[in-house]
Amino acid sequence: MKTRAAVMYEHNQPVVVEELELDDPKENEVLVRTAASGVCHSDLSVVTGTIYYDAAVALGHEGAGVIEHVGRNVTGFQPGDTVILSFVSYCGNCRMCQMERVCLCQTYDVPRGFLLDGTYRLHNSSGDGILQMARIATMSEYMVVPEQNLVKIDPHYSLEKAALVGCGVTTGVGAVLNTAKVEPGSTVAVIGTGGVGLNAIQGAVLAQAERIIAVDIAEKKLNFAKNFGATDVVNAAETDPVEAVRELTDGLGVDYAFEVIGNPKTIVQAYDMVRPAGSAVIVGIAHHASEFSIPAQRFVSSEKRLIGSFYGSCQPRVDMPKLLNLYTEGKLKLDELISRHYRLEQINEAFADMEAGENARGVIVF
Ligand code: APR
Ligand code: ZN
Ligand code: ZN
């Protein structure tokens, strides 16, 4: 069948929207009609090569849709089911999966962007195979994905809201609740209050943090942050954020700092702004070749903790329905995350708006 998709053919060049040929689902695979795809910074990071994929790759890893057709041996899903796409495949049997750390499953060493049997499902008009970002590619009208990347949800949810749970909401809220396990009364700083960082702020509200300090360089983002529950804002374009956060916490530093940008400089800022024995949690995905350094002796004498957080340490099929439930109960904001809708053809404009700091989240609707 045919599908229109946003494809990265060359790093740092405009993304191409074109019609591709999509193969039928094979064993344990499912055909999904995409309803919506959020535009996350990680998509742009694939275009820039920060998150490295060989070209050509169909973009998108934050989406929701409806099942059209299931391949052989698919037991848990049927046509008509509404699903969120998860961007990890996990086996369910290995040690990490048994520890309920399914996003850290190491079972599949298939090269990036291929289906689990190491082949393509997407092909362009020249017959070349096209990779799928995160093995899903939500910026395509239709996707063939592994069954294990699907999370079934109640059909009454708006799929454009549910799409955001596929990455930004789960990653941001999960970093606070699952990875860091922030306690009530804590002081929290969030550096970078874009689509993911705003959700770290929401997570801090849910965790009943007492102080939530938002740090960003864009005034518009800091205004979003206030709407999502930040008690204080720091514009890092105007003031040293480490000094500012220390001043707001009687010189001590915060209990938890979340870095939600993916920049070695702000990662070190997060580490510097936590109090002794506090935790710096790194959520942002920095360039694959970048490194950061911290003073080794101070690391010991301060007893600070430095923690990576991938996909909010989530269990997709447990946490995503729970997050939607919180939305229903009015405890989680999803409507307010969507600043603008785009058509698939407007993907390059959506990326430009993201770089200009225009949106909380932009969403492509199909
Ligand atoms: N200091 C403070 N804030 C900054 C800085 C800086 N030096 N540089 C950028 N920012 C802010 C931007 O102004 C923006 O508000 O970081 C925010 C990033 O938000 P988005 O572009 O919306 O990115 P998002 O989709 O939230 O992703 C953030 O998480 O999943 C990862 O790969 C993703 O690393 C990326 C991060
Ligand atoms: Zn993402
Ligand atoms: Zn596993």
mmCIF file of C-alpha atoms and ligand atoms in Angstrom:
data_model
loop_
_atom_site.group_PDB
_atom_site.id
_atom_site.type_symbol
_atom_site.label_atom_id
_atom_site.label_comp_id
_atom_site.label_asym_id
_atom_site.label_seq_id
_atom_site.Cartn_x
_atom_site.Cartn_y
_atom_site.Cartn_z
ATOM 1 C CA MET A 1 0.000 0.000 0.000
ATOM 2 C CA LYS A 2 0.980 3.665 -0.249
ATOM 3 C CA THR A 3 1.752 6.050 2.614
ATOM 4 C CA ARG A 4 2.947 9.643 2.775
ATOM 5 C CA ALA A 5 5.822 10.158 5.189
ATOM 6 C CA ALA A 6 8.373 12.761 6.342
ATOM 7 C CA VAL A 7 11.809 11.448 5.366
ATOM 8 C CA MET A 8 15.306 12.649 6.278
ATOM 9 C CA TYR A 9 17.440 12.042 3.159
ATOM 10 C CA GLU A 10 20.399 14.198 4.129
ATOM 11 C CA HIS A 11 21.501 15.453 7.534
ATOM 12 C CA ASN A 12 20.839 19.165 8.134
ATOM 13 C CA GLN A 13 18.713 19.504 5.007
ATOM 14 C CA PRO A 14 14.958 20.071 4.757
ATOM 15 C CA VAL A 15 12.896 16.975 5.402
ATOM 16 C CA VAL A 16 11.126 15.542 2.317
ATOM 17 C CA VAL A 17 7.435 14.613 2.442
ATOM 18 C CA GLU A 18 6.760 11.952 -0.169
ATOM 19 C CA GLU A 19 4.694 8.924 -1.029
ATOM 20 C CA LEU A 20 6.293 5.606 -0.105
ATOM 21 C CA GLU A 21 5.413 1.972 -0.593
ATOM 22 C CA LEU A 22 4.582 0.185 2.676
ATOM 23 C CA ASP A 23 4.856 -3.611 2.922
ATOM 24 C CA ASP A 24 2.283 -5.752 4.733
ATOM 25 C CA PRO A 25 2.949 -6.558 8.386
ATOM 26 C CA LYS A 26 4.960 -9.744 8.877
ATOM 27 C CA GLU A 27 4.692 -12.102 11.840
ATOM 28 C CA ASN A 28 4.190 -10.240 15.158
ATOM 29 C CA GLU A 29 3.757 -6.922 13.331
ATOM 30 C CA VAL A 30 0.806 -4.578 13.072
ATOM 31 C CA LEU A 31 -0.381 -1.999 10.521
ATOM 32 C CA VAL A 32 -1.445 1.237 12.213
ATOM 33 C CA ARG A 33 -3.224 4.241 10.660
ATOM 34 C CA THR A 34 -1.610 7.243 12.308
ATOM 35 C CA ALA A 35 -3.939 9.832 13.818
ATOM 36 C CA ALA A 36 -1.384 12.312 15.173
ATOM 37 C CA SER A 37 2.327 12.744 15.744
ATOM 38 C CA GLY A 38 3.922 15.179 18.171
ATOM 39 C CA VAL A 39 6.980 17.080 16.978
ATOM 40 C CA CYS A 40 9.701 16.392 19.563
ATOM 41 C CA HIS A 41 13.223 17.766 19.703
ATOM 42 C CA SER A 42 14.543 14.213 19.209
ATOM 43 C CA ASP A 43 13.053 14.238 15.683
ATOM 44 C CA LEU A 44 15.085 17.330 14.919
ATOM 45 C CA SER A 45 18.080 15.635 16.581
ATOM 46 C CA VAL A 46 17.831 12.880 13.955
ATOM 47 C CA VAL A 47 17.900 15.514 11.213
ATOM 48 C CA THR A 48 20.999 17.165 12.720
ATOM 49 C CA GLY A 49 22.719 13.849 13.428
ATOM 50 C CA THR A 50 22.760 14.456 17.203
ATOM 51 C CA ILE A 51 20.844 11.187 17.436
ATOM 52 C CA TYR A 52 22.516 9.298 14.611
ATOM 53 C CA TYR A 53 20.616 7.396 11.941
ATOM 54 C CA ASP A 54 21.869 6.538 8.494
ATOM 55 C CA ALA A 55 19.831 8.229 5.754
ATOM 56 C CA ALA A 56 17.167 7.750 4.641
ATOM 57 C CA VAL A 57 14.884 7.514 7.665
ATOM 58 C CA ALA A 58 11.177 8.240 8.131
ATOM 59 C CA LEU A 59 10.845 10.459 11.218
ATOM 60 C CA GLY A 60 8.543 10.537 14.232
ATOM 61 C CA HIS A 61 8.447 8.685 17.543
ATOM 62 C CA GLU A 62 5.551 10.323 19.429
ATOM 63 C CA GLY A 63 2.231 9.163 18.056
ATOM 64 C CA ALA A 64 -1.109 7.438 18.354
ATOM 65 C CA GLY A 65 -3.438 5.769 15.879
ATOM 66 C CA VAL A 66 -5.874 3.004 15.059
ATOM 67 C CA ILE A 67 -5.012 -0.573 14.107
ATOM 68 C CA GLU A 68 -5.960 -1.442 10.518
ATOM 69 C CA HIS A 69 -4.602 -4.948 10.186
ATOM 70 C CA VAL A 70 -2.540 -7.438 12.200
ATOM 71 C CA GLY A 71 0.124 -9.842 10.953
ATOM 72 C CA ARG A 72 0.431 -13.543 11.806
ATOM 73 C CA ASN A 73 0.814 -14.530 15.427
ATOM 74 C CA VAL A 74 -0.379 -11.183 16.834
ATOM 75 C CA THR A 75 -2.494 -12.045 19.837
ATOM 76 C CA GLY A 76 -2.991 -8.914 21.892
ATOM 77 C CA PHE A 77 -4.461 -6.570 19.269
ATOM 78 C CA GLN A 78 -7.149 -6.449 16.622
ATOM 79 C CA PRO A 79 -8.305 -4.048 13.900
ATOM 80 C CA GLY A 80 -10.056 -1.033 15.381
ATOM 81 C CA ASP A 81 -7.987 -0.931 18.591
ATOM 82 C CA THR A 82 -6.657 2.520 19.484
ATOM 83 C CA VAL A 83 -3.007 2.610 20.443
ATOM 84 C CA ILE A 84 -0.136 4.793 21.535
ATOM 85 C CA LEU A 85 3.194 3.978 19.884
ATOM 86 C CA SER A 86 6.030 3.302 22.301
ATOM 87 C CA PHE A 87 9.526 3.958 20.983
ATOM 88 C CA VAL A 88 11.142 0.912 22.576
ATOM 89 C CA SER A 89 10.817 -2.752 21.665
ATOM 90 C CA TYR A 90 11.268 -5.106 24.594
ATOM 91 C CA CYS A 91 11.294 -8.879 24.910
ATOM 92 C CA GLY A 92 9.580 -9.216 28.282
ATOM 93 C CA ASN A 93 11.830 -12.113 29.311
ATOM 94 C CA CYS A 94 15.383 -10.853 29.839
ATOM 95 C CA ARG A 95 16.818 -9.728 33.159
ATOM 96 C CA MET A 96 16.088 -6.023 32.591
ATOM 97 C CA CYS A 97 12.516 -6.824 31.531
ATOM 98 C CA GLN A 98 12.046 -9.090 34.559
ATOM 99 C CA MET A 99 13.222 -6.195 36.730
ATOM 100 C CA GLU A 100 10.386 -4.168 35.126
ATOM 101 C CA ARG A 101 12.997 -1.947 33.431
ATOM 102 C CA VAL A 102 11.656 -2.814 30.005
ATOM 103 C CA CYS A 103 12.982 0.340 28.302
ATOM 104 C CA LEU A 104 16.484 -0.944 29.077
ATOM 105 C CA CYS A 105 15.889 -4.332 27.395
ATOM 106 C CA GLN A 106 19.097 -5.308 25.588
ATOM 107 C CA THR A 107 17.721 -8.226 23.595
ATOM 108 C CA TYR A 108 17.569 -6.643 20.142
ATOM 109 C CA ASP A 109 20.811 -5.687 18.460
ATOM 110 C CA VAL A 110 19.129 -4.980 15.116
ATOM 111 C CA PRO A 111 20.765 -1.948 13.435
ATOM 112 C CA ARG A 112 18.901 1.286 14.162
ATOM 113 C CA GLY A 113 15.689 1.888 12.218
ATOM 114 C CA PHE A 114 15.134 -1.637 10.882
ATOM 115 C CA LEU A 115 12.263 -3.890 11.885
ATOM 116 C CA LEU A 116 13.197 -6.672 14.301
ATOM 117 C CA ASP A 117 14.034 -9.135 11.493
ATOM 118 C CA GLY A 118 16.567 -6.640 10.136
ATOM 119 C CA THR A 119 14.561 -5.657 7.031
ATOM 120 C CA TYR A 120 12.697 -2.557 5.769
ATOM 121 C CA ARG A 121 8.927 -2.143 5.430
ATOM 122 C CA LEU A 122 9.144 1.263 3.683
ATOM 123 C CA HIS A 123 10.515 1.798 0.154
ATOM 124 C CA ASN A 124 10.663 4.889 -2.048
ATOM 125 C CA SER A 125 9.845 5.131 -5.746
ATOM 126 C CA SER A 126 13.463 4.221 -6.661
ATOM 127 C CA GLY A 127 13.065 1.004 -4.686
ATOM 128 C CA ASP A 128 15.429 2.081 -1.882
ATOM 129 C CA GLY A 129 14.612 0.934 1.656
ATOM 130 C CA ILE A 130 13.677 3.678 4.138
ATOM 131 C CA LEU A 131 14.436 3.215 7.856
ATOM 132 C CA GLN A 132 11.844 3.944 10.559
ATOM 133 C CA MET A 133 12.845 6.179 13.469
ATOM 134 C CA ALA A 134 12.563 4.181 16.693
ATOM 135 C CA ARG A 135 11.253 1.305 14.526
ATOM 136 C CA ILE A 136 7.922 3.166 14.301
ATOM 137 C CA ALA A 137 8.028 6.435 12.229
ATOM 138 C CA THR A 138 4.914 8.245 13.433
ATOM 139 C CA MET A 139 5.288 10.997 10.816
ATOM 140 C CA SER A 140 3.760 8.674 8.249
ATOM 141 C CA GLU A 141 0.079 8.141 7.437
ATOM 142 C CA TYR A 142 0.487 4.394 8.024
ATOM 143 C CA MET A 143 3.124 2.428 9.915
ATOM 144 C CA VAL A 144 4.040 -1.228 10.200
ATOM 145 C CA VAL A 145 5.478 -1.749 13.680
ATOM 146 C CA PRO A 146 6.335 -4.601 16.076
ATOM 147 C CA GLU A 147 3.375 -5.593 18.258
ATOM 148 C CA GLN A 148 5.500 -4.969 21.340
ATOM 149 C CA ASN A 149 5.754 -1.240 20.495
ATOM 150 C CA LEU A 150 2.000 -0.789 20.951
ATOM 151 C CA VAL A 151 0.075 0.301 24.024
ATOM 152 C CA LYS A 152 -3.672 -0.241 23.834
ATOM 153 C CA ILE A 153 -5.754 2.628 25.209
ATOM 154 C CA ASP A 154 -9.433 3.282 25.820
ATOM 155 C CA PRO A 155 -11.012 4.420 22.502
ATOM 156 C CA HIS A 156 -12.652 7.505 23.986
ATOM 157 C CA TYR A 157 -9.368 9.445 24.270
ATOM 158 C CA SER A 158 -8.504 12.127 21.758
ATOM 159 C CA LEU A 159 -5.637 10.613 19.777
ATOM 160 C CA GLU A 160 -3.819 13.911 19.326
ATOM 161 C CA LYS A 161 -3.615 14.219 23.126
ATOM 162 C CA ALA A 162 -2.719 10.539 23.508
ATOM 163 C CA ALA A 163 0.074 10.960 20.949
ATOM 164 C CA LEU A 164 1.944 13.258 23.336
ATOM 165 C CA VAL A 165 1.990 10.507 25.950
ATOM 166 C CA GLY A 166 4.092 8.477 23.489
ATOM 167 C CA CYS A 167 7.183 10.528 24.334
ATOM 168 C CA GLY A 168 7.073 13.973 25.964
ATOM 169 C CA VAL A 169 4.581 13.341 28.759
ATOM 170 C CA THR A 170 5.917 9.929 29.752
ATOM 171 C CA THR A 171 9.554 11.043 29.524
ATOM 172 C CA GLY A 172 9.058 14.228 31.563
ATOM 173 C CA VAL A 173 6.610 13.006 34.213
ATOM 174 C CA GLY A 174 8.400 9.645 34.459
ATOM 175 C CA ALA A 175 11.785 11.284 35.108
ATOM 176 C CA VAL A 176 10.312 12.875 38.224
ATOM 177 C CA LEU A 177 8.046 10.086 39.485
ATOM 178 C CA ASN A 178 9.849 6.922 38.337
ATOM 179 C CA THR A 179 13.527 7.801 37.952
ATOM 180 C CA ALA A 180 14.041 10.361 40.719
ATOM 181 C CA LYS A 181 11.033 9.487 42.911
ATOM 182 C CA VAL A 182 10.791 13.098 44.113
ATOM 183 C CA GLU A 183 9.296 13.325 47.631
ATOM 184 C CA PRO A 184 6.577 15.772 48.743
ATOM 185 C CA GLY A 185 8.063 19.052 49.968
ATOM 186 C CA SER A 186 11.129 18.817 47.720
ATOM 187 C CA THR A 187 12.770 21.668 45.862
ATOM 188 C CA VAL A 188 13.111 21.034 42.132
ATOM 189 C CA ALA A 189 14.716 22.851 39.195
ATOM 190 C CA VAL A 190 13.914 22.025 35.562
ATOM 191 C CA ILE A 191 16.396 23.305 32.960
ATOM 192 C CA GLY A 192 14.750 23.510 29.533
ATOM 193 C CA THR A 193 10.970 23.876 29.618
ATOM 194 C CA GLY A 194 10.003 22.669 26.150
ATOM 195 C CA GLY A 195 7.594 19.838 25.401
ATOM 196 C CA VAL A 196 9.445 17.400 27.680
ATOM 197 C CA GLY A 197 10.538 19.863 30.397
ATOM 198 C CA LEU A 198 6.981 21.156 30.899
ATOM 199 C CA ASN A 199 6.058 17.581 31.695
ATOM 200 C CA ALA A 200 8.874 17.332 34.221
ATOM 201 C CA ILE A 201 7.239 20.388 35.833
ATOM 202 C CA GLN A 202 3.879 18.590 35.805
ATOM 203 C CA GLY A 203 5.598 15.578 37.357
ATOM 204 C CA ALA A 204 6.979 17.790 40.124
ATOM 205 C CA VAL A 205 3.474 19.154 40.777
ATOM 206 C CA LEU A 206 2.134 15.571 40.987
ATOM 207 C CA ALA A 207 4.987 14.692 43.379
ATOM 208 C CA GLN A 208 3.921 17.664 45.540
ATOM 209 C CA ALA A 209 7.250 19.441 45.272
ATOM 210 C CA GLU A 210 7.212 22.660 47.267
ATOM 211 C CA ARG A 211 9.399 24.759 44.977
ATOM 212 C CA ILE A 212 9.569 24.234 41.209
ATOM 213 C CA ILE A 213 12.106 26.493 39.513
ATOM 214 C CA ALA A 214 11.882 26.657 35.724
ATOM 215 C CA VAL A 215 15.054 27.617 33.822
ATOM 216 C CA ASP A 216 14.965 28.505 30.131
ATOM 217 C CA ILE A 217 16.388 31.078 27.744
ATOM 218 C CA ALA A 218 13.044 31.884 26.096
ATOM 219 C CA GLU A 219 10.553 34.119 27.926
ATOM 220 C CA LYS A 220 7.641 32.423 26.134
ATOM 221 C CA LYS A 221 8.731 29.028 27.487
ATOM 222 C CA LEU A 222 8.973 30.436 31.004
ATOM 223 C CA ASN A 223 5.384 31.665 30.684
ATOM 224 C CA PHE A 224 4.302 28.159 29.654
ATOM 225 C CA ALA A 225 6.243 26.861 32.674
ATOM 226 C CA LYS A 226 4.247 29.088 35.057
ATOM 227 C CA ASN A 227 1.004 27.738 33.579
ATOM 228 C CA PHE A 228 2.225 24.206 34.206
ATOM 229 C CA GLY A 229 3.037 24.847 37.878
ATOM 230 C CA ALA A 230 6.482 26.460 38.148
ATOM 231 C CA THR A 231 6.691 28.551 41.331
ATOM 232 C CA ASP A 232 9.751 30.511 40.142
ATOM 233 C CA VAL A 233 11.316 31.207 36.766
ATOM 234 C CA VAL A 234 14.915 31.972 35.805
ATOM 235 C CA ASN A 235 15.844 33.350 32.397
ATOM 236 C CA ALA A 236 19.269 31.817 31.746
ATOM 237 C CA ALA A 237 19.859 34.254 28.880
ATOM 238 C CA GLU A 238 19.932 37.086 31.418
ATOM 239 C CA THR A 239 21.383 35.564 34.564
ATOM 240 C CA ASP A 240 23.650 32.710 35.676
ATOM 241 C CA PRO A 241 21.106 29.941 36.364
ATOM 242 C CA VAL A 242 23.282 28.165 38.942
ATOM 243 C CA GLU A 243 23.650 31.358 41.012
ATOM 244 C CA ALA A 244 19.962 32.180 40.581
ATOM 245 C CA VAL A 245 18.821 28.736 41.754
ATOM 246 C CA ARG A 246 21.181 28.855 44.747
ATOM 247 C CA GLU A 247 19.807 32.285 45.697
ATOM 248 C CA LEU A 248 16.257 30.959 45.529
ATOM 249 C CA THR A 249 17.197 28.115 47.911
ATOM 250 C CA ASP A 250 19.050 30.036 50.655
ATOM 251 C CA GLY A 251 22.408 29.352 49.053
ATOM 252 C CA LEU A 252 22.032 25.562 49.380
ATOM 253 C CA GLY A 253 20.863 24.383 45.965
ATOM 254 C CA VAL A 254 17.827 22.285 45.040
ATOM 255 C CA ASP A 255 17.085 18.709 46.084
ATOM 256 C CA TYR A 256 16.582 17.700 42.425
ATOM 257 C CA ALA A 257 17.596 19.289 39.133
ATOM 258 C CA PHE A 258 16.361 17.934 35.794
ATOM 259 C CA GLU A 259 18.263 18.715 32.594
ATOM 260 C CA VAL A 260 15.802 18.494 29.705
ATOM 261 C CA ILE A 261 17.789 19.920 26.789
ATOM 262 C CA GLY A 262 20.666 17.572 25.950
ATOM 263 C CA ASN A 263 23.560 20.011 26.247
ATOM 264 C CA PRO A 264 26.784 19.173 28.155
ATOM 265 C CA LYS A 265 26.886 22.754 29.507
ATOM 266 C CA THR A 266 23.400 22.602 31.019
ATOM 267 C CA ILE A 267 24.053 19.058 32.282
ATOM 268 C CA VAL A 268 26.934 20.465 34.369
ATOM 269 C CA GLN A 269 24.670 23.349 35.452
ATOM 270 C CA ALA A 270 22.120 20.806 36.707
ATOM 271 C CA TYR A 271 24.854 19.049 38.683
ATOM 272 C CA ASP A 272 26.130 22.353 40.098
ATOM 273 C CA MET A 273 22.701 23.589 41.241
ATOM 274 C CA VAL A 274 21.794 20.611 43.443
ATOM 275 C CA ARG A 275 22.539 20.603 47.168
ATOM 276 C CA PRO A 276 24.969 18.112 48.748
ATOM 277 C CA ALA A 277 23.476 14.605 48.441
ATOM 278 C CA GLY A 278 20.927 15.984 45.973
ATOM 279 C CA SER A 279 20.223 14.451 42.570
ATOM 280 C CA ALA A 280 20.901 15.767 39.073
ATOM 281 C CA VAL A 281 18.731 13.852 36.603
ATOM 282 C CA ILE A 282 19.715 14.013 32.936
ATOM 283 C CA VAL A 283 16.788 13.627 30.534
ATOM 284 C CA GLY A 284 17.968 15.536 27.435
ATOM 285 C CA ILE A 285 19.714 13.511 24.739
ATOM 286 C CA ALA A 286 23.019 15.182 23.910
ATOM 287 C CA HIS A 287 25.042 14.666 20.700
ATOM 288 C CA HIS A 288 26.153 11.038 20.473
ATOM 289 C CA ALA A 289 29.831 12.029 20.571
ATOM 290 C CA SER A 290 29.592 14.675 23.314
ATOM 291 C CA GLU A 291 30.923 14.309 26.846
ATOM 292 C CA PHE A 292 30.831 16.303 30.053
ATOM 293 C CA SER A 293 33.159 16.376 33.021
ATOM 294 C CA ILE A 294 32.702 17.061 36.700
ATOM 295 C CA PRO A 295 35.383 17.399 39.403
ATOM 296 C CA ALA A 296 36.061 13.871 40.663
ATOM 297 C CA GLN A 297 36.948 14.758 44.257
ATOM 298 C CA ARG A 298 33.947 17.042 44.732
ATOM 299 C CA PHE A 299 31.736 14.282 43.390
ATOM 300 C CA VAL A 300 32.679 12.211 46.432
ATOM 301 C CA SER A 301 32.770 14.942 49.070
ATOM 302 C CA SER A 302 29.398 16.383 47.990
ATOM 303 C CA GLU A 303 27.714 12.973 47.745
ATOM 304 C CA LYS A 304 25.680 14.300 44.819
ATOM 305 C CA ARG A 305 23.896 11.799 42.624
ATOM 306 C CA LEU A 306 24.002 11.985 38.862
ATOM 307 C CA ILE A 307 21.288 9.913 37.197
ATOM 308 C CA GLY A 308 20.354 9.284 33.574
ATOM 309 C CA SER A 309 16.660 8.990 32.792
ATOM 310 C CA PHE A 310 15.592 7.278 29.571
ATOM 311 C CA TYR A 311 11.909 7.379 28.559
ATOM 312 C CA GLY A 312 10.980 8.318 32.118
ATOM 313 C CA SER A 313 12.095 4.847 33.317
ATOM 314 C CA CYS A 314 8.609 3.828 32.207
ATOM 315 C CA GLN A 315 6.777 0.602 31.566
ATOM 316 C CA PRO A 316 4.784 1.777 28.548
ATOM 317 C CA ARG A 317 1.775 -0.518 29.027
ATOM 318 C CA VAL A 318 1.517 0.303 32.734
ATOM 319 C CA ASP A 319 2.386 3.984 32.823
ATOM 320 C CA MET A 320 0.755 5.348 29.658
ATOM 321 C CA PRO A 321 -2.808 4.292 30.549
ATOM 322 C CA LYS A 322 -2.188 5.658 34.069
ATOM 323 C CA LEU A 323 -1.126 9.032 32.663
ATOM 324 C CA LEU A 324 -4.254 9.204 30.502
ATOM 325 C CA ASN A 325 -6.264 8.433 33.609
ATOM 326 C CA LEU A 326 -4.636 11.351 35.426
ATOM 327 C CA TYR A 327 -5.661 13.537 32.481
ATOM 328 C CA THR A 328 -9.276 12.367 32.859
ATOM 329 C CA GLU A 329 -9.120 13.183 36.570
ATOM 330 C CA GLY A 330 -7.915 16.697 35.744
ATOM 331 C CA LYS A 331 -4.509 16.116 37.366
ATOM 332 C CA LEU A 332 -2.443 16.196 34.170
ATOM 333 C CA LYS A 333 -2.545 18.891 31.504
ATOM 334 C CA LEU A 334 -2.507 17.654 27.912
ATOM 335 C CA ASP A 335 -4.717 20.199 26.095
ATOM 336 C CA GLU A 336 -2.435 23.054 27.160
ATOM 337 C CA LEU A 337 0.628 21.286 25.709
ATOM 338 C CA ILE A 338 -0.611 21.672 22.141
ATOM 339 C CA SER A 339 0.220 25.145 20.867
ATOM 340 C CA ARG A 340 -0.259 24.490 17.182
ATOM 341 C CA HIS A 341 -1.446 21.870 14.687
ATOM 342 C CA TYR A 342 0.425 21.165 11.455
ATOM 343 C CA ARG A 343 -0.202 19.149 8.326
ATOM 344 C CA LEU A 344 2.510 16.625 7.441
ATOM 345 C CA GLU A 345 3.636 18.889 4.561
ATOM 346 C CA GLN A 346 4.439 21.594 7.139
ATOM 347 C CA ILE A 347 7.046 19.525 8.992
ATOM 348 C CA ASN A 348 9.929 21.867 8.138
ATOM 349 C CA GLU A 349 7.896 24.819 9.414
ATOM 350 C CA ALA A 350 7.163 22.841 12.587
ATOM 351 C CA PHE A 351 10.898 22.296 13.135
ATOM 352 C CA ALA A 352 11.610 25.992 12.520
ATOM 353 C CA ASP A 353 8.954 26.941 15.091
ATOM 354 C CA MET A 354 10.503 24.505 17.560
ATOM 355 C CA GLU A 355 13.933 26.072 17.124
ATOM 356 C CA ALA A 356 12.413 29.541 17.522
ATOM 357 C CA GLY A 357 10.773 28.473 20.797
ATOM 358 C CA GLU A 358 7.244 29.196 19.566
ATOM 359 C CA ASN A 359 5.369 26.157 20.851
ATOM 360 C CA ALA A 360 4.925 24.091 23.978
ATOM 361 C CA ARG A 361 4.341 21.221 21.527
ATOM 362 C CA GLY A 362 3.451 21.225 17.849
ATOM 363 C CA VAL A 363 1.334 18.307 16.637
ATOM 364 C CA ILE A 364 0.935 16.899 13.126
ATOM 365 C CA VAL A 365 -2.612 15.700 12.522
ATOM 366 C CA PHE A 366 -3.438 13.299 9.693
HETATM 367 N N1 APR B 1 19.508 27.035 28.913
HETATM 368 C C1 APR B 1 18.204 26.925 29.228
HETATM 369 N N2 APR B 1 17.267 26.490 28.351
HETATM 370 C C2 APR B 1 17.660 26.185 27.104
HETATM 371 C C3 APR B 1 19.021 26.294 26.696
HETATM 372 C C4 APR B 1 19.970 26.755 27.670
HETATM 373 N N3 APR B 1 21.264 26.881 27.386
HETATM 374 N N4 APR B 1 19.093 25.892 25.400
HETATM 375 C C5 APR B 1 17.840 25.556 25.006
HETATM 376 N N5 APR B 1 16.978 25.734 26.035
HETATM 377 C C6 APR B 1 15.528 25.476 26.052
HETATM 378 C C7 APR B 1 14.778 25.926 24.815
HETATM 379 O O1 APR B 1 14.469 27.314 24.870
HETATM 380 C C8 APR B 1 13.525 25.049 24.878
HETATM 381 O O2 APR B 1 12.474 25.642 25.601
HETATM 382 O O3 APR B 1 15.331 24.068 26.088
HETATM 383 C C9 APR B 1 14.007 23.796 25.626
HETATM 384 C C10 APR B 1 14.014 22.555 24.766
HETATM 385 O O4 APR B 1 12.692 22.281 24.437
HETATM 386 P P1 APR B 1 12.219 21.645 23.050
HETATM 387 O O5 APR B 1 13.001 22.207 21.929
HETATM 388 O O6 APR B 1 10.733 21.699 23.029
HETATM 389 O O7 APR B 1 12.710 20.109 23.207
HETATM 390 P P2 APR B 1 11.944 18.860 23.828
HETATM 391 O O8 APR B 1 11.120 18.229 22.772
HETATM 392 O O9 APR B 1 11.325 19.245 25.114
HETATM 393 O O10 APR B 1 13.170 17.873 24.093
HETATM 394 C C11 APR B 1 14.148 18.161 25.069
HETATM 395 O O11 APR B 1 14.538 15.868 25.587
HETATM 396 O O12 APR B 1 13.769 13.962 24.526
HETATM 397 C C12 APR B 1 14.832 14.838 24.671
HETATM 398 O O13 APR B 1 15.961 14.761 22.523
HETATM 399 C C13 APR B 1 15.137 15.541 23.366
HETATM 400 O O14 APR B 1 17.176 16.321 24.188
HETATM 401 C C14 APR B 1 15.862 16.723 23.870
HETATM 402 C C15 APR B 1 15.151 17.065 25.170
HETATM 403 ZN ZN ZN B 2 10.699 12.544 21.985
HETATM 404 ZN ZN ZN B 3 13.997 -7.802 27.517
#
